[in-house]
Tab-separated table of C-alpha atoms and ligand atoms in Angstrom:
chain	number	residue	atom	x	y	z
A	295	UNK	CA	-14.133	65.630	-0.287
A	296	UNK	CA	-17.030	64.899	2.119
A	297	UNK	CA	-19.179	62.006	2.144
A	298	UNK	CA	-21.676	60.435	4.515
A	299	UNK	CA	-20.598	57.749	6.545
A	300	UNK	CA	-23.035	57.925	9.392
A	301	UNK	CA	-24.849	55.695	10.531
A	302	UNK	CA	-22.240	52.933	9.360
A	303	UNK	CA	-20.517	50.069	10.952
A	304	UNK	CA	-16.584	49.811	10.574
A	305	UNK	CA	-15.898	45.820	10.287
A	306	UNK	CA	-13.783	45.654	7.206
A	307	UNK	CA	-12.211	47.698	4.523
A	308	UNK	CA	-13.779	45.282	1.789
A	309	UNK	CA	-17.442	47.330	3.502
A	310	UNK	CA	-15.573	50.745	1.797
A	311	UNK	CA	-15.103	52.167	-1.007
A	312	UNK	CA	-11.667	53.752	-2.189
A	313	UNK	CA	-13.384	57.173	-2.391
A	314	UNK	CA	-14.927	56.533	1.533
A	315	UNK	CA	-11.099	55.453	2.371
A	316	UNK	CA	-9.726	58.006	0.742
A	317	UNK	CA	-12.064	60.371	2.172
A	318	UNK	CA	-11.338	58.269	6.267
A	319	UNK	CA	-7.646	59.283	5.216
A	320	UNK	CA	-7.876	63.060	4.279
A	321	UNK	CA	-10.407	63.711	7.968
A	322	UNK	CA	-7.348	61.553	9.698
A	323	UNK	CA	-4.770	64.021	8.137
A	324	UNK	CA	-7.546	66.920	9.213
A	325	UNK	CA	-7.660	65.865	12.942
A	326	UNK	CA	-3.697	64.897	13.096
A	327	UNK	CA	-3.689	68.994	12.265
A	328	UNK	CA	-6.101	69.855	14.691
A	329	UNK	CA	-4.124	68.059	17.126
A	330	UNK	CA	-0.635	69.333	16.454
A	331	UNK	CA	-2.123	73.228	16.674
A	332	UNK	CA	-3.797	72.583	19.900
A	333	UNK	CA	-7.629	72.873	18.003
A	334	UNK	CA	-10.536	72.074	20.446
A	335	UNK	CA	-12.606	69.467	17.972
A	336	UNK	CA	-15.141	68.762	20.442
A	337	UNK	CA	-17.596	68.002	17.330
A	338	UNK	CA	-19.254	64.964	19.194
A	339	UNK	CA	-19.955	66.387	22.597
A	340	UNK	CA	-22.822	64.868	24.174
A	341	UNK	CA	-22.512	61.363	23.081
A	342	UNK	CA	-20.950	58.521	24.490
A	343	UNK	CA	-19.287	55.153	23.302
A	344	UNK	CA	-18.328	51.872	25.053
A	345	UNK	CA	-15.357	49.679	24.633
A	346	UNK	CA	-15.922	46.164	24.561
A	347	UNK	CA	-11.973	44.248	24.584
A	348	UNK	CA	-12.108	40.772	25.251
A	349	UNK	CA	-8.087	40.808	24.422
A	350	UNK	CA	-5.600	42.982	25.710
A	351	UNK	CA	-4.694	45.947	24.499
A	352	UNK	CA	-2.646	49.088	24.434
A	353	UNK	CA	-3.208	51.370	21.042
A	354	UNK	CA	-6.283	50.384	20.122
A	355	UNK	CA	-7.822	51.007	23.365
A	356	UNK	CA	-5.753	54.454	24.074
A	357	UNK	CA	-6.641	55.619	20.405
A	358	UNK	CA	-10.084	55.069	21.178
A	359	UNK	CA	-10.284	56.638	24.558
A	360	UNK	CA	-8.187	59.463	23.450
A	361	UNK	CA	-9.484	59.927	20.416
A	362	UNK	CA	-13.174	60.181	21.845
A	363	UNK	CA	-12.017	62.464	24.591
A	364	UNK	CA	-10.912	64.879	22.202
A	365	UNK	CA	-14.197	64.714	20.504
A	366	UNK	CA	-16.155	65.599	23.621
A	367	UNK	CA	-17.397	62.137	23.825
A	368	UNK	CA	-18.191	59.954	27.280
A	369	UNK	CA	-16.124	56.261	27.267
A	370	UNK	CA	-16.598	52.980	28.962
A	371	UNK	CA	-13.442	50.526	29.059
A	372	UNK	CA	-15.079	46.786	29.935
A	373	UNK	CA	-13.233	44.020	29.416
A	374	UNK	CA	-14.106	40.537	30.501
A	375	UNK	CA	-13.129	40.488	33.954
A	376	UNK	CA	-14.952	43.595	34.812
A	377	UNK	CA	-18.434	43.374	33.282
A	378	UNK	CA	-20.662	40.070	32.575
A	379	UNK	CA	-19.363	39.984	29.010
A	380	UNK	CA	-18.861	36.279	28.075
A	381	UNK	CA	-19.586	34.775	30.888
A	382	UNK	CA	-23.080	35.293	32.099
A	383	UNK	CA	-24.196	37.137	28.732
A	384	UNK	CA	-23.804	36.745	25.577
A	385	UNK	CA	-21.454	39.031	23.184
A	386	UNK	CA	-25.098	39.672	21.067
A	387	UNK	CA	-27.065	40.099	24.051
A	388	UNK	CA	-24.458	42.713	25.348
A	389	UNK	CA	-24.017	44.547	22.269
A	390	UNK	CA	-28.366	44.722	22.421
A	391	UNK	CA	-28.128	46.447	25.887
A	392	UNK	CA	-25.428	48.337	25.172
A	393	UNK	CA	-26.565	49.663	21.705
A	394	UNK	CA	-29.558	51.496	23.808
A	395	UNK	CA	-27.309	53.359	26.527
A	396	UNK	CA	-23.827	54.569	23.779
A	397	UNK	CA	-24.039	55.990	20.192
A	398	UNK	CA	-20.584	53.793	19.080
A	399	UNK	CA	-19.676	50.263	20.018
A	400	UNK	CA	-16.296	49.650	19.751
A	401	UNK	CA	-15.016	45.460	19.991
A	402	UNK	CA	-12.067	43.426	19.950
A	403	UNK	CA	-12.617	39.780	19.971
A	404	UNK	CA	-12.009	37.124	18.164
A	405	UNK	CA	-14.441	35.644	15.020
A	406	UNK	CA	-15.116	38.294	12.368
A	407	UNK	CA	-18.253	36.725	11.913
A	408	UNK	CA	-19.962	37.054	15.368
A	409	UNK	CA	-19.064	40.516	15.316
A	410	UNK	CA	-20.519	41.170	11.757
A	411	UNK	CA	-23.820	39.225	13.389
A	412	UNK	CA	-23.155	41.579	16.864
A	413	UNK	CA	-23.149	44.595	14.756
A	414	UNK	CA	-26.197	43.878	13.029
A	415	UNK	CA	-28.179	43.975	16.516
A	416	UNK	CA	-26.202	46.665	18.543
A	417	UNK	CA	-28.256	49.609	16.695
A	418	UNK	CA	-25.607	51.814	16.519
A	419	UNK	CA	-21.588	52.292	15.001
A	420	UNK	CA	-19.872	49.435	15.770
A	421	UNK	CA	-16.088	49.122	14.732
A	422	UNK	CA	-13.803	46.274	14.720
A	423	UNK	CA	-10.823	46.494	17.319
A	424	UNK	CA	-9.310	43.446	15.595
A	425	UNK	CA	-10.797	40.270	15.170
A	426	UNK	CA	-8.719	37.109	13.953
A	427	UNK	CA	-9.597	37.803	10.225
A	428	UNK	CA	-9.248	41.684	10.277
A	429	UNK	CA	-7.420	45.007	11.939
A	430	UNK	CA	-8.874	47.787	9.881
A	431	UNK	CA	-7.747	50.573	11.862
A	432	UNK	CA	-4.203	49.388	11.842
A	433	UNK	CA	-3.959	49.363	8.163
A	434	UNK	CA	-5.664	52.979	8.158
A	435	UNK	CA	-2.557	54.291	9.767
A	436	UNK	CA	-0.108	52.374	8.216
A	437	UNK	CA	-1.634	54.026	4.670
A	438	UNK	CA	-1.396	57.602	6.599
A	439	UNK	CA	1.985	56.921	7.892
A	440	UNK	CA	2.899	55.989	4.123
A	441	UNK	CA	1.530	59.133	3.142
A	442	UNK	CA	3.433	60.903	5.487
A	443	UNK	CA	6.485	59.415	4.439
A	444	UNK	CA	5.958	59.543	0.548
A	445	UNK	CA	2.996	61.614	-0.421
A	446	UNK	CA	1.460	59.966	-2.979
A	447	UNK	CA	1.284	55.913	-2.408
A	448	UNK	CA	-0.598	54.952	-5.620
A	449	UNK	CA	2.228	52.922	-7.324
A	450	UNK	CA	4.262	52.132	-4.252
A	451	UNK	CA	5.303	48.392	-2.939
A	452	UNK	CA	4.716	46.980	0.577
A	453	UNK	CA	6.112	44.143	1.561
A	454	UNK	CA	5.094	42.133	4.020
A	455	UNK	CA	7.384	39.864	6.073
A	456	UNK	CA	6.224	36.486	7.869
A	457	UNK	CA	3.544	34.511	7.566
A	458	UNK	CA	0.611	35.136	4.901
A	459	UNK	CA	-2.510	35.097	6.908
A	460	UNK	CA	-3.345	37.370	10.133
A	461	UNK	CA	-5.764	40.129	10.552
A	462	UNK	CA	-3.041	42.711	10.437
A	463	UNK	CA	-1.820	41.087	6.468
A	464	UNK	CA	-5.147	40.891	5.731
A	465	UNK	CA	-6.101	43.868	5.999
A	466	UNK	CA	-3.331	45.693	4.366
A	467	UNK	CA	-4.143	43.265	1.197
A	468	UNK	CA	-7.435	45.123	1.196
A	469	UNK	CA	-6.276	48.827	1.614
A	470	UNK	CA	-3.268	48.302	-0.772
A	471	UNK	CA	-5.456	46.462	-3.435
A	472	UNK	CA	-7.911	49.825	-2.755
A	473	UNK	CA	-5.410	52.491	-2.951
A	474	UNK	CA	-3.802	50.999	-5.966
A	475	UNK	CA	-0.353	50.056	-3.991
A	476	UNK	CA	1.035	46.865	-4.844
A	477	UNK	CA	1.436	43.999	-2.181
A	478	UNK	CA	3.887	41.508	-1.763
A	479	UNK	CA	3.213	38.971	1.257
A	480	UNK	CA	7.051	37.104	1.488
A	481	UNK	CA	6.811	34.027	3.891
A	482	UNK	CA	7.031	30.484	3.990
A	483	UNK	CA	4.507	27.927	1.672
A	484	UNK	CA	3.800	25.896	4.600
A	485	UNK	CA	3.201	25.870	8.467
A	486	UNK	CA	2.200	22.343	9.818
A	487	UNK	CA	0.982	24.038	12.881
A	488	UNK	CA	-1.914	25.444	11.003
A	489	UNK	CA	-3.256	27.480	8.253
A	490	UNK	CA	-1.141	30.474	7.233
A	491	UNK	CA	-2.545	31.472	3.674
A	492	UNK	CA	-4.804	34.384	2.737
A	493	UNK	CA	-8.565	33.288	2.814
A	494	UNK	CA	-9.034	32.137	-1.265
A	495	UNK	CA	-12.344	34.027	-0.872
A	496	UNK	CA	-10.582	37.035	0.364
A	497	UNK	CA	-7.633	37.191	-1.975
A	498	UNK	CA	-9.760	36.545	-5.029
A	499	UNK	CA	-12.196	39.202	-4.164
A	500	UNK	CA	-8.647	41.878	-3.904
A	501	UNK	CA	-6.812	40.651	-6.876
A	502	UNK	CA	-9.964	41.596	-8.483
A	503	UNK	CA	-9.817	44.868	-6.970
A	504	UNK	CA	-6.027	45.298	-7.841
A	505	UNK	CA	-6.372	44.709	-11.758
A	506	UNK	CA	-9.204	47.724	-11.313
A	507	UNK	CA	-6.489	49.921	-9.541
A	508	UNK	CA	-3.696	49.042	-11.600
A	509	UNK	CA	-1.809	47.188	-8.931
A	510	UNK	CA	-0.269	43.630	-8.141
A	511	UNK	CA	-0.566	41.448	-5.478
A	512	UNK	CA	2.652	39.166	-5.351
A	513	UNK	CA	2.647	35.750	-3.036
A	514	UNK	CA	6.707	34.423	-2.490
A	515	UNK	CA	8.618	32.792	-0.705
A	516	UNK	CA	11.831	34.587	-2.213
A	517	UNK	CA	12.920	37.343	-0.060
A	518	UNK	CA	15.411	38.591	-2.567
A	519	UNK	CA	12.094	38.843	-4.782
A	520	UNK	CA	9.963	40.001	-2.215
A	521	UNK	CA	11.862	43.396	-0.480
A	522	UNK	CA	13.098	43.975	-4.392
A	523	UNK	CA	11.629	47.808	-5.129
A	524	UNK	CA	9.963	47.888	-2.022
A	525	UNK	CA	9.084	50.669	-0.485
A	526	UNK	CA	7.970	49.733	3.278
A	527	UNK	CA	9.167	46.636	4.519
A	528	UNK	CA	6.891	45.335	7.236
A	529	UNK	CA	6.260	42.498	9.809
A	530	UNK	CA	4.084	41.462	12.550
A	531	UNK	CA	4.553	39.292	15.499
A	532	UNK	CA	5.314	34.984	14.547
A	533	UNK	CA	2.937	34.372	17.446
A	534	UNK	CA	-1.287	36.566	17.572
A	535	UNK	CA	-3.185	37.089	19.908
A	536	UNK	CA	-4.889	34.104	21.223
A	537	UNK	CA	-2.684	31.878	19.483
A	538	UNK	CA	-1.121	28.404	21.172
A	539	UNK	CA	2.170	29.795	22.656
A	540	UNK	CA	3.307	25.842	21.749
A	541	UNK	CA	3.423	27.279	18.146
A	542	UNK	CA	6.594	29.699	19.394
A	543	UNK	CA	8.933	26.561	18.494
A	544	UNK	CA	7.418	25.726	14.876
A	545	UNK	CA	7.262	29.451	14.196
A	546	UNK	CA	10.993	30.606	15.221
A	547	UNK	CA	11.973	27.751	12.559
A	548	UNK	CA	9.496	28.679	10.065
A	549	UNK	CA	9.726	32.220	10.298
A	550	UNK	CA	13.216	33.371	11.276
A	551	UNK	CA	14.653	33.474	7.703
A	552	UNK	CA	11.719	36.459	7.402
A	553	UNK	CA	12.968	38.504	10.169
A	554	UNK	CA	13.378	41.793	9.302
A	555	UNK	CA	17.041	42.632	9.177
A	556	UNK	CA	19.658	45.308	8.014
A	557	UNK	CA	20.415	43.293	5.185
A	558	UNK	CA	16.858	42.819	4.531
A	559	UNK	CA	15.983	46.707	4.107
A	560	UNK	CA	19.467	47.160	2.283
A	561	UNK	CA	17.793	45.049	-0.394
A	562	UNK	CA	14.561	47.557	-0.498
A	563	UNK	CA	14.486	50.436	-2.563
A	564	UNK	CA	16.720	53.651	-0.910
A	565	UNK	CA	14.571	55.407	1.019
A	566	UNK	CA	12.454	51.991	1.953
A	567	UNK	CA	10.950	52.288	5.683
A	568	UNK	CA	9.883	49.269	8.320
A	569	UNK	CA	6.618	49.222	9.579
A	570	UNK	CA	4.877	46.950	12.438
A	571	UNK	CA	1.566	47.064	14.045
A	572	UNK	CA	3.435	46.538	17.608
A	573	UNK	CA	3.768	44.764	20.223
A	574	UNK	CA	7.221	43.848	18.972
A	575	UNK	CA	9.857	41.165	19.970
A	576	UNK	CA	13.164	43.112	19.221
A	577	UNK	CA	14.735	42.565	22.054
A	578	UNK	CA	14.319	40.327	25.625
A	579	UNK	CA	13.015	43.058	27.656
A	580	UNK	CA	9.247	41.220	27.297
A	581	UNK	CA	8.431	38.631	29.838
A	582	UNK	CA	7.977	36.016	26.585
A	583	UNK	CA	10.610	37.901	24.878
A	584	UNK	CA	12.735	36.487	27.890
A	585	UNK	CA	11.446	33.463	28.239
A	586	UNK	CA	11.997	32.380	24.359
A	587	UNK	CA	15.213	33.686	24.668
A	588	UNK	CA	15.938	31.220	28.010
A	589	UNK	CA	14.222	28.254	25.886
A	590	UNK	CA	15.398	28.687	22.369
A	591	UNK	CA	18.329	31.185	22.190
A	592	UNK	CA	16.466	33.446	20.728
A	593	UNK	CA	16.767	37.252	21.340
A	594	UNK	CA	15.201	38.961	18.138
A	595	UNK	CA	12.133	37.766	16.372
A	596	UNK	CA	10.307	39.283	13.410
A	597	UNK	CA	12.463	42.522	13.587
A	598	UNK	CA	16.233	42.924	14.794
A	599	UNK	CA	16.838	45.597	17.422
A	600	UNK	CA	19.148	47.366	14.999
A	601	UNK	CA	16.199	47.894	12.631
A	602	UNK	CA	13.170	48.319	14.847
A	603	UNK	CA	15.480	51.429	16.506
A	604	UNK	CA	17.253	52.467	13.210
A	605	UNK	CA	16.333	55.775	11.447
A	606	UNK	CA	14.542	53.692	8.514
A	607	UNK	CA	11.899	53.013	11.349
A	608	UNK	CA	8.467	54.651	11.646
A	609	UNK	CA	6.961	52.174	14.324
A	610	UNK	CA	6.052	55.435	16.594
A	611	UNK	CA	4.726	57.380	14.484
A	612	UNK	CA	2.331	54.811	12.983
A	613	UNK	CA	1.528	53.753	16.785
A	614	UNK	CA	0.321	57.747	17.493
A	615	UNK	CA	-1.449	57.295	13.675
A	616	UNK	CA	-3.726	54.994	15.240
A	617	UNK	CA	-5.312	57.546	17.186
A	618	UNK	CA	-6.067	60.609	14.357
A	619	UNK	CA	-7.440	57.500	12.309
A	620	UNK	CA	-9.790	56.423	15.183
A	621	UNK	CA	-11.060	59.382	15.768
A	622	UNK	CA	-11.751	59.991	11.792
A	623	UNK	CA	-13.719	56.546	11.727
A	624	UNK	CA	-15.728	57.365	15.101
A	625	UNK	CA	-16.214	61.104	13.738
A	626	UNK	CA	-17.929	60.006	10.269
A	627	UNK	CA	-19.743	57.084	11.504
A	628	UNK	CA	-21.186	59.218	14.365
A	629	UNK	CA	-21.791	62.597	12.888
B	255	CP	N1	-1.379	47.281	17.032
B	255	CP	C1	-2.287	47.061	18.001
B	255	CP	O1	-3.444	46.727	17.729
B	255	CP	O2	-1.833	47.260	19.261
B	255	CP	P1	-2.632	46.865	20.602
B	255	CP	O3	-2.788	45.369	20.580
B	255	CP	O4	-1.766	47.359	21.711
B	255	CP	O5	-3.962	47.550	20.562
């Protein structure tokens, strides 16, 4: 399967097709090959691509400077403190400049919509890094580390642990609904600290999608209900990026009947795996990881330790998938 991506922005997985994910998937599996034999894939020499981050990072930004390395391509790292970014210029005004010196933008920030607005004047590739709504390339290589795992996903259940709403939930609502797996967020109704629930917009727009695929999306509170036949159990972190760290009270009480435990993936199909995005708090060996554990007792969050290391884990693996599915959305959009 080959089909022509170039030219195209990467901002969110509702933008694709299932054939153009399907097709982002197989050219991840191709490069993840090329990789493991020691293949030069130096298909992009001569062009070069900036990094914009105006949050911190450690995948993301590795995938994408690896990833372009290994396709012969020139990369800029700026992040706020190093370049006028914010401050002195504009994110639109930068992306205008920079869109006439690189061939791919690449930017994490915050507001999915002034990056959709950024991307329409850069002039060139843009993809999203994360914003607060979306992490597209995270859910690309959560579906490849599926794949690896089970072949075949269409008909599979991932659950979700934790709170309904982030960009990393979000986004697997839209792949799952695309690939025809069924979804299950399993958190808590309400957070007084702020909205937690899947844009009404959003969800609409992918239950849609499921019923076309032939898959569900469930909602619950019920973790008995939720993990039931699951396949991949996975969680996030109870505090994002950019988020109040006063919320770390409200969402250790909301949220810790979600963590992800051995009891938890004993009630998942045999076989079931855990998943996370990472960062994780599994332990205290985190500077907040230490400090919530000195304030409120606490020395596991969304995952236990016992988990997050057991051999049902695949948090590694998924972390190194981020870079072979980089590379496949830089490679199309830039070819
Ligand atoms: N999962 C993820 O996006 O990790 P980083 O924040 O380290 O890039």
């Amino acid at each position: 399967m080959s089909l022509n991506l170039s030219g195209r922005h990467f901002l969110k997985l509702l933008d694709f097709t299932t054939e153009e994910i399907e097709y982002l998937l197989q050219l991840s599996a191709d490069f993840k090959a090329l990789k493991r034999t020691g293949t030069p894939h130096r298909y992009l020499e001569g062009k070069n691509i900036v990094l914009l981050f105006e949050k911190t990072s450690t995948r993301t930004r590795c995938a994408f400077e690896v990833g372009a390395m290994d396709l012969g391509m020139g990369v800029t790292y700026l992040d706020p403190g190093s370049s006028q970014m914010g401050k002195k210029e504009s994110i639109e005004d930068t992306a205008r400049v920079l869109g006439r010196m690189y061939d791919g933008i690449e930017y994490r920030g915050s507001d999915q919509e002034i990056f959709e607005e950024l991307a329409e004047k850069a002039g060139v590739p843009v993809w999203n890094g994360l914003t607060n709504e979306f992490h597209p390339t995270q859910a690309l290589a959560d579906i490849l580390t599926m794949r690896e795992e089970f072949g075949d996903t269409k008909g599979m259940k991932l659950t979700y642990l934790g709170k309904e709403q982030g960009n990393v939930s979000d986004s697997l609502l839209v792949i799952c609904a695309k690939l025809g797996i069924n979804f299950c967020s399993c958190g808590p109704k309400g957070d007084a600290e702020g909205a937690t629930h899947f844009d009404p917009e959003v969800l609409a727009e992918c239950q849609r999608i499921a019923a076309e695929n032939g898959c569900t999306i469930q909602l619950t509170e019920d973790i008995d209900e939720g993990v039931r036949d699951a396949d991949v159990i996975y969680t996030d972190v109870w505090v994002g990026m950019g988020q109040s760290e006063d919320l770390w009270k409200s969402r250790i009480e909301l949220l810790s009947p979600y963590r992800v435990t051995p009891e938890v993936m004993a009630k998942a199909n045999p076989g079931a795996i855990f998943m996370h995005c990472l960062p994780s708090f599994h332990d205290t060996n985190t500077t907040i990881g230490a400090e919530i554990a000195e304030k409120f007792g606490v020395t596991e969050m969304e995952v236990s330790d016992e988990v997050f290391e057991s051999k049902q884990s695949r948090v590694f693996q998924e972390a190194e998938n981020r870079m072979h599915t980089i590379k496949a959305v830089m490679y199309a959009t830039l070819k």
